[in-house]
Amino acid sequence: MRRRIAQHLHSSACLPFFFAATAVAQSAPTAIHVDESAHVFRIDADDTTYEFGVNEHQRLQTLYWGERISAKDHAASAKESLGAAAFDAPLNTTPQEFVGWGGGLYVEPDLKITFPDGNRDLDLRYVSNNLRDGVLSVRMKDISLPVTVTLEYKVDEETGIVARRAIVENHTGKPFVVESASSGTWNLPRGADYVVRYLSGRWAGEWTVNEQKIQPGKTILESRRGTTGAQNNPWFSIRTQEATEDEGDVWFGGLAWSGSWQIAVELDTVQQVRVTGGFNPFDFGYQLKPGTTLETPWFYAGHTSHGLGDASRKMHRLELHSLLPHAPQPKLRPVLYNSWEATEFKVNEAGQMALTEKAASLGVERFVMDDGWFGARNNDHAGLGDWTVNPQKFPHGLKPLIDKVHSLNMDFGLWVEPEMVNPDSDLYRKHPDWVLNFEGRPRTEGRNQLVLNLAREDVRQYVFLFLDKLLTENNIAFLKWDYNRNWSEPGWPAVAPDAQKNVYVEFTSNFYGILRELRLKHPNVEIESCSGGGSRVDLGVIPLTDEVWPSDNTDAFDRLRIQHGFTQAYAPGIMMAWVTDSPTWVNQRTLSLEYRFLSSMQGSLGIGADLTKFTPDEMETARKMVAAYKAIRETMQRGDLYRLVPPTNGSEVSVTESVAPDKHQAVLFSFLHSSTELYPFPRIHLRGLDPERTYTLRSIYGKVSNDTPTSASGSYWMHKGIDVNLRGDFQAAAFVLQGESR
Ligand code: DGJ
């Protein structure tokens, strides 16, 4: 995040009226326009327009964000709002695009600085703009101090989602402390008719969708945990009161940051909703040396008039087509086996080899050995940090197991938890100073482990080098990168006291740096972001990892709710979902193997059961389900998700549908929690099909009512619908609608 300021300063571009920038390819105009005479910046992409301008005081203010408006409508210049008596000066009532804390500002500031002379007043005014390679840079400077902020904007043309961040530069010649820094503020059209939706959770209970009317005051979504956390996820959506899953205005967004973060949703005194997001200001205090910069995370946000479902689909497309490694064609997720629930720490060569054969016979494509293979790691009390193969468990190293996996036509994956150390480890005995700590204070353990201070250069190097060695010496296709606790005592005694809080930025920057460097050096290796479940899922980690683990809760029924929450913000294609044993360890609930498969097949399919205990019948069922998944995998991982009936609000049923991007295939998953009072399963009306195309219905598992045609038009399935025959408790069915080829 920190870098030296480039020699040249951005020059003020003199652009003609409604200058349409020429992007990398000279021909196509970008969606970003600068109206120099009105001092208005306008972004038109997909069905969205975002507009802001420079007002008469040279401050930046939002002018419009919503459904696309005609290019014929020339923008009116920005004009500061009237204040509200002496108590709320215009600074507070104007929808500021990016405002420093200074003057009499009471709304959430975007930037707050303490200067060495005690001054804490920052008043940023517009200086210049520059539009290059699809990135609009708008430069601001304090009224007297040489502190500049460059706001950068880019847009995803497919979805109209705008990404923005701020770059703070210190030209004062002295260090100063950035007390808070956001990426910017998104201002919604003024009004009080809004409902904010956000995600909350905890270990084994992530991804709960919450909704509340936006009232005067502030809702703070945040993590103070050092990493993303599950208590809230850095995502928001705001709908009008009338908006539903399928219709109405929704504004939504996500912050690309895996450290402590905050998104503040504020309804101010003039009923203006402001969404400000960036580094969490709690305990923040970034010492910015002269001649250096601080870059805030990218903050993505978009709008749709087509409801919550479309808001999610736009996020999914952004992730699949723009953010993920290998976007716009991210690699399809292989069917994976993971040993964790079967063996826990009791891994060894013979046991893992036995599992490989079982897994391969089901059609599994990737075999992953989880925790327990290294150091003195026989339980969670010891060994973390000592990344050498345990010689008792693997006397000949990892090679025999990896060779075996390859001989069975699978690739091999391995679990690591690079940022952690058990006090009972050789690494900690050698480097007790490598962990986050305050000098002379207790070191709080979580799962018997401490957090290595990745901000330190020696720790960063150690982590990179052991991972690099592991990947160089072994034929490893996949790393499951785990992270099983949050921070405590976030001190960094090795640096001067006034630079210690930089740990909040540098830790995460180094985490990203290691991932980036590893991917460059080992371009074929894929990585899963796991944090004891779904505690490190965000738009910052997604470009550096290929998939994520949403939760340690593998109960297939609980997963329906978890997956419903996850897909609000993140694509089902990156959501790893294992089929595990029944009764599940989580709830002691018994679920059929078919139910468990259908629950997991809505994402990226994995198997985590103890296959050595499967009966021949169970093996046969599993084989069929894996084959069925492969036939729909592309639709599930790259298609459009429609959440037809959510498993929330006490609903006894839940239904999802995924439609292939070219609409040649749709897959329907139906779940019945419990039958009551003879009510039939509700009729399902599909969505997103080609109305004129003929689709043939095929069952993956389960039955439809006798009068259902085997083939009919898309319009038939969407309007007349389909009756699924489900009765009993914890029942499931799934069907494929295969479109005629064209
Ligand atoms: C937490 C992960 O979420 C689990 O899947 C497993 O990898 C354990 N850690 C291993 O310690």
PDB file of N, CA, C and O in Angstrom, residues 108-163:
ATOM      1  N   GLU A 108     -19.370  11.431   8.828  1.00  0.00           N
ATOM      2  CA  GLU A 108     -18.172  10.587   8.755  1.00  0.00           C
ATOM      3  C   GLU A 108     -17.151  11.209   7.789  1.00  0.00           C
ATOM      4  O   GLU A 108     -17.459  11.431   6.617  1.00  0.00           O
ATOM      5  N   PRO A 109     -15.935  11.484   8.241  1.00  0.00           N
ATOM      6  CA  PRO A 109     -14.932  12.036   7.311  1.00  0.00           C
ATOM      7  C   PRO A 109     -14.319  10.925   6.473  1.00  0.00           C
ATOM      8  O   PRO A 109     -14.311   9.760   6.870  1.00  0.00           O
ATOM      9  N   ASP A 110     -13.767  11.308   5.316  1.00  0.00           N
ATOM     10  CA  ASP A 110     -13.048  10.320   4.506  1.00  0.00           C
ATOM     11  C   ASP A 110     -11.581  10.261   4.881  1.00  0.00           C
ATOM     12  O   ASP A 110     -10.910   9.265   4.607  1.00  0.00           O
ATOM     13  N   LEU A 111     -11.092  11.341   5.461  1.00  0.00           N
ATOM     14  CA  LEU A 111      -9.671  11.374   5.819  1.00  0.00           C
ATOM     15  C   LEU A 111      -9.480  12.285   7.020  1.00  0.00           C
ATOM     16  O   LEU A 111     -10.033  13.393   7.058  1.00  0.00           O
ATOM     17  N   LYS A 112      -8.711  11.804   7.984  1.00  0.00           N
ATOM     18  CA  LYS A 112      -8.431  12.625   9.169  1.00  0.00           C
ATOM     19  C   LYS A 112      -6.941  12.497   9.467  1.00  0.00           C
ATOM     20  O   LYS A 112      -6.418  11.388   9.548  1.00  0.00           O
ATOM     21  N   ILE A 113      -6.296  13.664   9.603  1.00  0.00           N
ATOM     22  CA  ILE A 113      -4.839  13.670   9.785  1.00  0.00           C
ATOM     23  C   ILE A 113      -4.469  14.509  11.011  1.00  0.00           C
ATOM     24  O   ILE A 113      -5.055  15.571  11.240  1.00  0.00           O
ATOM     25  N   THR A 114      -3.508  14.014  11.787  1.00  0.00           N
ATOM     26  CA  THR A 114      -2.899  14.847  12.827  1.00  0.00           C
ATOM     27  C   THR A 114      -1.490  15.208  12.375  1.00  0.00           C
ATOM     28  O   THR A 114      -0.674  14.323  12.091  1.00  0.00           O
ATOM     29  N   PHE A 115      -1.246  16.522  12.292  1.00  0.00           N
ATOM     30  CA  PHE A 115       0.072  17.002  11.852  1.00  0.00           C
ATOM     31  C   PHE A 115       0.974  17.190  13.066  1.00  0.00           C
ATOM     32  O   PHE A 115       0.487  17.376  14.186  1.00  0.00           O
ATOM     33  N   PRO A 116       2.299  17.159  12.840  1.00  0.00           N
ATOM     34  CA  PRO A 116       3.219  17.206  13.982  1.00  0.00           C
ATOM     35  C   PRO A 116       3.088  18.471  14.834  1.00  0.00           C
ATOM     36  O   PRO A 116       3.406  18.451  16.011  1.00  0.00           O
ATOM     37  N   ASP A 117       2.581  19.572  14.250  1.00  0.00           N
ATOM     38  CA  ASP A 117       2.456  20.800  15.050  1.00  0.00           C
ATOM     39  C   ASP A 117       1.146  20.859  15.826  1.00  0.00           C
ATOM     40  O   ASP A 117       0.830  21.866  16.452  1.00  0.00           O
ATOM     41  N   GLY A 118       0.372  19.768  15.777  1.00  0.00           N
ATOM     42  CA  GLY A 118      -0.889  19.750  16.528  1.00  0.00           C
ATOM     43  C   GLY A 118      -2.089  20.105  15.672  1.00  0.00           C
ATOM     44  O   GLY A 118      -3.232  19.855  16.057  1.00  0.00           O
ATOM     45  N   ASN A 119      -1.872  20.661  14.490  1.00  0.00           N
ATOM     46  CA  ASN A 119      -2.999  20.978  13.607  1.00  0.00           C
ATOM     47  C   ASN A 119      -3.708  19.692  13.184  1.00  0.00           C
ATOM     48  O   ASN A 119      -3.063  18.701  12.833  1.00  0.00           O
ATOM     49  N   ARG A 120      -5.035  19.718  13.230  1.00  0.00           N
ATOM     50  CA  ARG A 120      -5.798  18.560  12.772  1.00  0.00           C
ATOM     51  C   ARG A 120      -6.849  18.973  11.743  1.00  0.00           C
ATOM     52  O   ARG A 120      -7.789  18.240  11.499  1.00  0.00           O
ATOM     53  N   ASP A 121      -6.691  20.139  11.160  1.00  0.00           N
ATOM     54  CA  ASP A 121      -7.670  20.659  10.206  1.00  0.00           C
ATOM     55  C   ASP A 121      -7.210  20.331   8.784  1.00  0.00           C
ATOM     56  O   ASP A 121      -6.085  20.637   8.414  1.00  0.00           O
ATOM     57  N   LEU A 122      -8.098  19.700   8.026  1.00  0.00           N
ATOM     58  CA  LEU A 122      -7.755  19.309   6.653  1.00  0.00           C
ATOM     59  C   LEU A 122      -8.893  19.736   5.739  1.00  0.00           C
ATOM     60  O   LEU A 122     -10.038  19.316   5.935  1.00  0.00           O
ATOM     61  N   ASP A 123      -8.612  20.552   4.765  1.00  0.00           N
ATOM     62  CA  ASP A 123      -9.659  21.073   3.880  1.00  0.00           C
ATOM     63  C   ASP A 123      -9.221  20.825   2.440  1.00  0.00           C
ATOM     64  O   ASP A 123      -8.387  21.546   1.886  1.00  0.00           O
ATOM     65  N   LEU A 124      -9.758  19.785   1.829  1.00  0.00           N
ATOM     66  CA  LEU A 124      -9.313  19.356   0.505  1.00  0.00           C
ATOM     67  C   LEU A 124     -10.129  20.019  -0.594  1.00  0.00           C
ATOM     68  O   LEU A 124     -11.371  20.009  -0.552  1.00  0.00           O
ATOM     69  N   ARG A 125      -9.442  20.579  -1.576  1.00  0.00           N
ATOM     70  CA  ARG A 125     -10.121  21.219  -2.715  1.00  0.00           C
ATOM     71  C   ARG A 125      -9.587  20.624  -4.020  1.00  0.00           C
ATOM     72  O   ARG A 125      -8.426  20.231  -4.103  1.00  0.00           O
ATOM     73  N   TYR A 126     -10.445  20.658  -5.011  1.00  0.00           N
ATOM     74  CA  TYR A 126     -10.122  20.100  -6.333  1.00  0.00           C
ATOM     75  C   TYR A 126      -8.940  20.836  -6.976  1.00  0.00           C
ATOM     76  O   TYR A 126      -8.870  22.063  -6.935  1.00  0.00           O
ATOM     77  N   VAL A 127      -8.055  20.057  -7.596  1.00  0.00           N
ATOM     78  CA  VAL A 127      -6.928  20.651  -8.310  1.00  0.00           C
ATOM     79  C   VAL A 127      -6.982  20.322  -9.802  1.00  0.00           C
ATOM     80  O   VAL A 127      -6.916  21.200 -10.656  1.00  0.00           O
ATOM     81  N   SER A 128      -7.104  19.040 -10.124  1.00  0.00           N
ATOM     82  CA  SER A 128      -6.974  18.659 -11.526  1.00  0.00           C
ATOM     83  C   SER A 128      -7.562  17.269 -11.747  1.00  0.00           C
ATOM     84  O   SER A 128      -7.891  16.569 -10.778  1.00  0.00           O
ATOM     85  N   ASN A 129      -7.657  16.895 -13.003  1.00  0.00           N
ATOM     86  CA  ASN A 129      -8.093  15.522 -13.296  1.00  0.00           C
ATOM     87  C   ASN A 129      -7.281  14.960 -14.446  1.00  0.00           C
ATOM     88  O   ASN A 129      -6.648  15.703 -15.202  1.00  0.00           O
ATOM     89  N   ASN A 130      -7.359  13.659 -14.555  1.00  0.00           N
ATOM     90  CA  ASN A 130      -6.578  12.966 -15.559  1.00  0.00           C
ATOM     91  C   ASN A 130      -7.314  11.669 -15.881  1.00  0.00           C
ATOM     92  O   ASN A 130      -7.748  10.975 -14.973  1.00  0.00           O
ATOM     93  N   LEU A 131      -7.460  11.397 -17.150  1.00  0.00           N
ATOM     94  CA  LEU A 131      -8.175  10.179 -17.543  1.00  0.00           C
ATOM     95  C   LEU A 131      -7.257   9.368 -18.437  1.00  0.00           C
ATOM     96  O   LEU A 131      -6.935   9.792 -19.547  1.00  0.00           O
ATOM     97  N   ARG A 132      -6.807   8.235 -17.926  1.00  0.00           N
ATOM     98  CA  ARG A 132      -5.839   7.456 -18.696  1.00  0.00           C
ATOM     99  C   ARG A 132      -6.121   5.971 -18.520  1.00  0.00           C
ATOM    100  O   ARG A 132      -6.328   5.508 -17.391  1.00  0.00           O
ATOM    101  N   ASP A 133      -6.123   5.252 -19.616  1.00  0.00           N
ATOM    102  CA  ASP A 133      -6.318   3.795 -19.603  1.00  0.00           C
ATOM    103  C   ASP A 133      -7.525   3.387 -18.763  1.00  0.00           C
ATOM    104  O   ASP A 133      -7.481   2.420 -17.995  1.00  0.00           O
ATOM    105  N   GLY A 134      -8.596   4.139 -18.892  1.00  0.00           N
ATOM    106  CA  GLY A 134      -9.834   3.760 -18.210  1.00  0.00           C
ATOM    107  C   GLY A 134      -9.865   4.117 -16.735  1.00  0.00           C
ATOM    108  O   GLY A 134     -10.795   3.743 -16.037  1.00  0.00           O
ATOM    109  N   VAL A 135      -8.844   4.820 -16.242  1.00  0.00           N
ATOM    110  CA  VAL A 135      -8.864   5.224 -14.830  1.00  0.00           C
ATOM    111  C   VAL A 135      -8.940   6.746 -14.752  1.00  0.00           C
ATOM    112  O   VAL A 135      -8.104   7.458 -15.316  1.00  0.00           O
ATOM    113  N   LEU A 136      -9.964   7.225 -14.083  1.00  0.00           N
ATOM    114  CA  LEU A 136     -10.102   8.663 -13.856  1.00  0.00           C
ATOM    115  C   LEU A 136      -9.425   9.007 -12.534  1.00  0.00           C
ATOM    116  O   LEU A 136      -9.762   8.428 -11.491  1.00  0.00           O
ATOM    117  N   SER A 137      -8.465   9.928 -12.580  1.00  0.00           N
ATOM    118  CA  SER A 137      -7.806  10.368 -11.346  1.00  0.00           C
ATOM    119  C   SER A 137      -8.201  11.815 -11.092  1.00  0.00           C
ATOM    120  O   SER A 137      -8.054  12.661 -11.977  1.00  0.00           O
ATOM    121  N   VAL A 138      -8.715  12.069  -9.933  1.00  0.00           N
ATOM    122  CA  VAL A 138      -9.111  13.431  -9.575  1.00  0.00           C
ATOM    123  C   VAL A 138      -8.282  13.841  -8.364  1.00  0.00           C
ATOM    124  O   VAL A 138      -8.315  13.178  -7.331  1.00  0.00           O
ATOM    125  N   ARG A 139      -7.555  14.926  -8.566  1.00  0.00           N
ATOM    126  CA  ARG A 139      -6.576  15.303  -7.553  1.00  0.00           C
ATOM    127  C   ARG A 139      -7.112  16.442  -6.691  1.00  0.00           C
ATOM    128  O   ARG A 139      -7.661  17.419  -7.192  1.00  0.00           O
ATOM    129  N   MET A 140      -6.916  16.297  -5.379  1.00  0.00           N
ATOM    130  CA  MET A 140      -7.322  17.342  -4.437  1.00  0.00           C
ATOM    131  C   MET A 140      -6.108  17.696  -3.585  1.00  0.00           C
ATOM    132  O   MET A 140      -5.200  16.891  -3.410  1.00  0.00           O
ATOM    133  N   LYS A 141      -6.176  18.900  -3.018  1.00  0.00           N
ATOM    134  CA  LYS A 141      -5.069  19.326  -2.165  1.00  0.00           C
ATOM    135  C   LYS A 141      -5.624  20.160  -1.028  1.00  0.00           C
ATOM    136  O   LYS A 141      -6.650  20.838  -1.183  1.00  0.00           O
ATOM    137  N   ASP A 142      -4.963  20.112   0.096  1.00  0.00           N
ATOM    138  CA  ASP A 142      -5.385  20.933   1.225  1.00  0.00           C
ATOM    139  C   ASP A 142      -5.211  22.418   0.869  1.00  0.00           C
ATOM    140  O   ASP A 142      -4.341  22.776   0.071  1.00  0.00           O
ATOM    141  N   ILE A 143      -6.022  23.280   1.507  1.00  0.00           N
ATOM    142  CA  ILE A 143      -5.973  24.708   1.170  1.00  0.00           C
ATOM    143  C   ILE A 143      -4.611  25.339   1.426  1.00  0.00           C
ATOM    144  O   ILE A 143      -4.243  26.289   0.775  1.00  0.00           O
ATOM    145  N   SER A 144      -3.832  24.817   2.374  1.00  0.00           N
ATOM    146  CA  SER A 144      -2.517  25.438   2.585  1.00  0.00           C
ATOM    147  C   SER A 144      -1.373  24.418   2.654  1.00  0.00           C
ATOM    148  O   SER A 144      -0.257  24.717   2.267  1.00  0.00           O
ATOM    149  N   LEU A 145      -1.649  23.230   3.121  1.00  0.00           N
ATOM    150  CA  LEU A 145      -0.563  22.259   3.319  1.00  0.00           C
ATOM    151  C   LEU A 145      -0.344  21.407   2.072  1.00  0.00           C
ATOM    152  O   LEU A 145      -1.316  21.067   1.377  1.00  0.00           O
ATOM    153  N   PRO A 146       0.901  21.025   1.791  1.00  0.00           N
ATOM    154  CA  PRO A 146       1.146  20.170   0.626  1.00  0.00           C
ATOM    155  C   PRO A 146       0.785  18.703   0.880  1.00  0.00           C
ATOM    156  O   PRO A 146       1.618  17.807   0.827  1.00  0.00           O
ATOM    157  N   VAL A 147      -0.473  18.495   1.188  1.00  0.00           N
ATOM    158  CA  VAL A 147      -1.019  17.141   1.330  1.00  0.00           C
ATOM    159  C   VAL A 147      -1.975  16.972   0.170  1.00  0.00           C
ATOM    160  O   VAL A 147      -2.897  17.784   0.011  1.00  0.00           O
ATOM    161  N   THR A 148      -1.765  15.949  -0.635  1.00  0.00           N
ATOM    162  CA  THR A 148      -2.678  15.759  -1.758  1.00  0.00           C
ATOM    163  C   THR A 148      -3.358  14.408  -1.644  1.00  0.00           C
ATOM    164  O   THR A 148      -2.827  13.461  -1.045  1.00  0.00           O
ATOM    165  N   VAL A 149      -4.541  14.359  -2.216  1.00  0.00           N
ATOM    166  CA  VAL A 149      -5.301  13.110  -2.274  1.00  0.00           C
ATOM    167  C   VAL A 149      -5.727  12.922  -3.715  1.00  0.00           C
ATOM    168  O   VAL A 149      -6.320  13.828  -4.310  1.00  0.00           O
ATOM    169  N   THR A 150      -5.387  11.777  -4.271  1.00  0.00           N
ATOM    170  CA  THR A 150      -5.840  11.472  -5.624  1.00  0.00           C
ATOM    171  C   THR A 150      -6.940  10.427  -5.523  1.00  0.00           C
ATOM    172  O   THR A 150      -6.719   9.342  -4.973  1.00  0.00           O
ATOM    173  N   LEU A 151      -8.112  10.775  -6.021  1.00  0.00           N
ATOM    174  CA  LEU A 151      -9.202   9.801  -6.059  1.00  0.00           C
ATOM    175  C   LEU A 151      -9.130   9.096  -7.398  1.00  0.00           C
ATOM    176  O   LEU A 151      -9.036   9.752  -8.444  1.00  0.00           O
ATOM    177  N   GLU A 152      -9.148   7.778  -7.365  1.00  0.00           N
ATOM    178  CA  GLU A 152      -9.119   7.029  -8.625  1.00  0.00           C
ATOM    179  C   GLU A 152     -10.456   6.312  -8.814  1.00  0.00           C
ATOM    180  O   GLU A 152     -10.995   5.747  -7.858  1.00  0.00           O
ATOM    181  N   TYR A 153     -10.954   6.340 -10.054  1.00  0.00           N
ATOM    182  CA  TYR A 153     -12.223   5.695 -10.394  1.00  0.00           C
ATOM    183  C   TYR A 153     -12.016   4.830 -11.620  1.00  0.00           C
ATOM    184  O   TYR A 153     -11.374   5.253 -12.580  1.00  0.00           O
ATOM    185  N   LYS A 154     -12.599   3.638 -11.578  1.00  0.00           N
ATOM    186  CA  LYS A 154     -12.665   2.845 -12.804  1.00  0.00           C
ATOM    187  C   LYS A 154     -14.020   2.146 -12.790  1.00  0.00           C
ATOM    188  O   LYS A 154     -14.680   2.093 -11.747  1.00  0.00           O
ATOM    189  N   VAL A 155     -14.430   1.636 -13.936  1.00  0.00           N
ATOM    190  CA  VAL A 155     -15.769   1.045 -13.979  1.00  0.00           C
ATOM    191  C   VAL A 155     -15.737  -0.296 -14.695  1.00  0.00           C
ATOM    192  O   VAL A 155     -14.985  -0.478 -15.657  1.00  0.00           O
ATOM    193  N   ASP A 156     -16.513  -1.224 -14.187  1.00  0.00           N
ATOM    194  CA  ASP A 156     -16.686  -2.506 -14.848  1.00  0.00           C
ATOM    195  C   ASP A 156     -17.836  -2.340 -15.842  1.00  0.00           C
ATOM    196  O   ASP A 156     -18.991  -2.203 -15.441  1.00  0.00           O
ATOM    197  N   GLU A 157     -17.484  -2.349 -17.118  1.00  0.00           N
ATOM    198  CA  GLU A 157     -18.484  -1.984 -18.131  1.00  0.00           C
ATOM    199  C   GLU A 157     -19.633  -2.980 -18.193  1.00  0.00           C
ATOM    200  O   GLU A 157     -20.745  -2.639 -18.577  1.00  0.00           O
ATOM    201  N   GLU A 158     -19.381  -4.227 -17.830  1.00  0.00           N
ATOM    202  CA  GLU A 158     -20.433  -5.242 -17.927  1.00  0.00           C
ATOM    203  C   GLU A 158     -21.529  -5.027 -16.889  1.00  0.00           C
ATOM    204  O   GLU A 158     -22.693  -5.327 -17.120  1.00  0.00           O
ATOM    205  N   THR A 159     -21.165  -4.527 -15.724  1.00  0.00           N
ATOM    206  CA  THR A 159     -22.135  -4.441 -14.627  1.00  0.00           C
ATOM    207  C   THR A 159     -22.425  -3.009 -14.180  1.00  0.00           C
ATOM    208  O   THR A 159     -23.341  -2.789 -13.385  1.00  0.00           O
ATOM    209  N   GLY A 160     -21.625  -2.065 -14.655  1.00  0.00           N
ATOM    210  CA  GLY A 160     -21.788  -0.684 -14.189  1.00  0.00           C
ATOM    211  C   GLY A 160     -21.256  -0.473 -12.778  1.00  0.00           C
ATOM    212  O   GLY A 160     -21.455   0.585 -12.179  1.00  0.00           O
ATOM    213  N   ILE A 161     -20.564  -1.481 -12.237  1.00  0.00           N
ATOM    214  CA  ILE A 161     -20.008  -1.337 -10.888  1.00  0.00           C
ATOM    215  C   ILE A 161     -18.769  -0.447 -10.960  1.00  0.00           C
ATOM    216  O   ILE A 161     -17.861  -0.684 -11.763  1.00  0.00           O
ATOM    217  N   VAL A 162     -18.764   0.588 -10.130  1.00  0.00           N
ATOM    218  CA  VAL A 162     -17.657   1.542 -10.096  1.00  0.00           C
ATOM    219  C   VAL A 162     -16.724   1.145  -8.955  1.00  0.00           C
ATOM    220  O   VAL A 162     -17.180   0.745  -7.884  1.00  0.00           O
ATOM    221  N   ALA A 163     -15.423   1.242  -9.200  1.00  0.00           N
ATOM    222  CA  ALA A 163     -14.445   1.001  -8.134  1.00  0.00           C
ATOM    223  C   ALA A 163     -13.714   2.303  -7.887  1.00  0.00           C
ATOM    224  O   ALA A 163     -13.371   3.013  -8.829  1.00  0.00           O
TER     225      ALA A 163
END
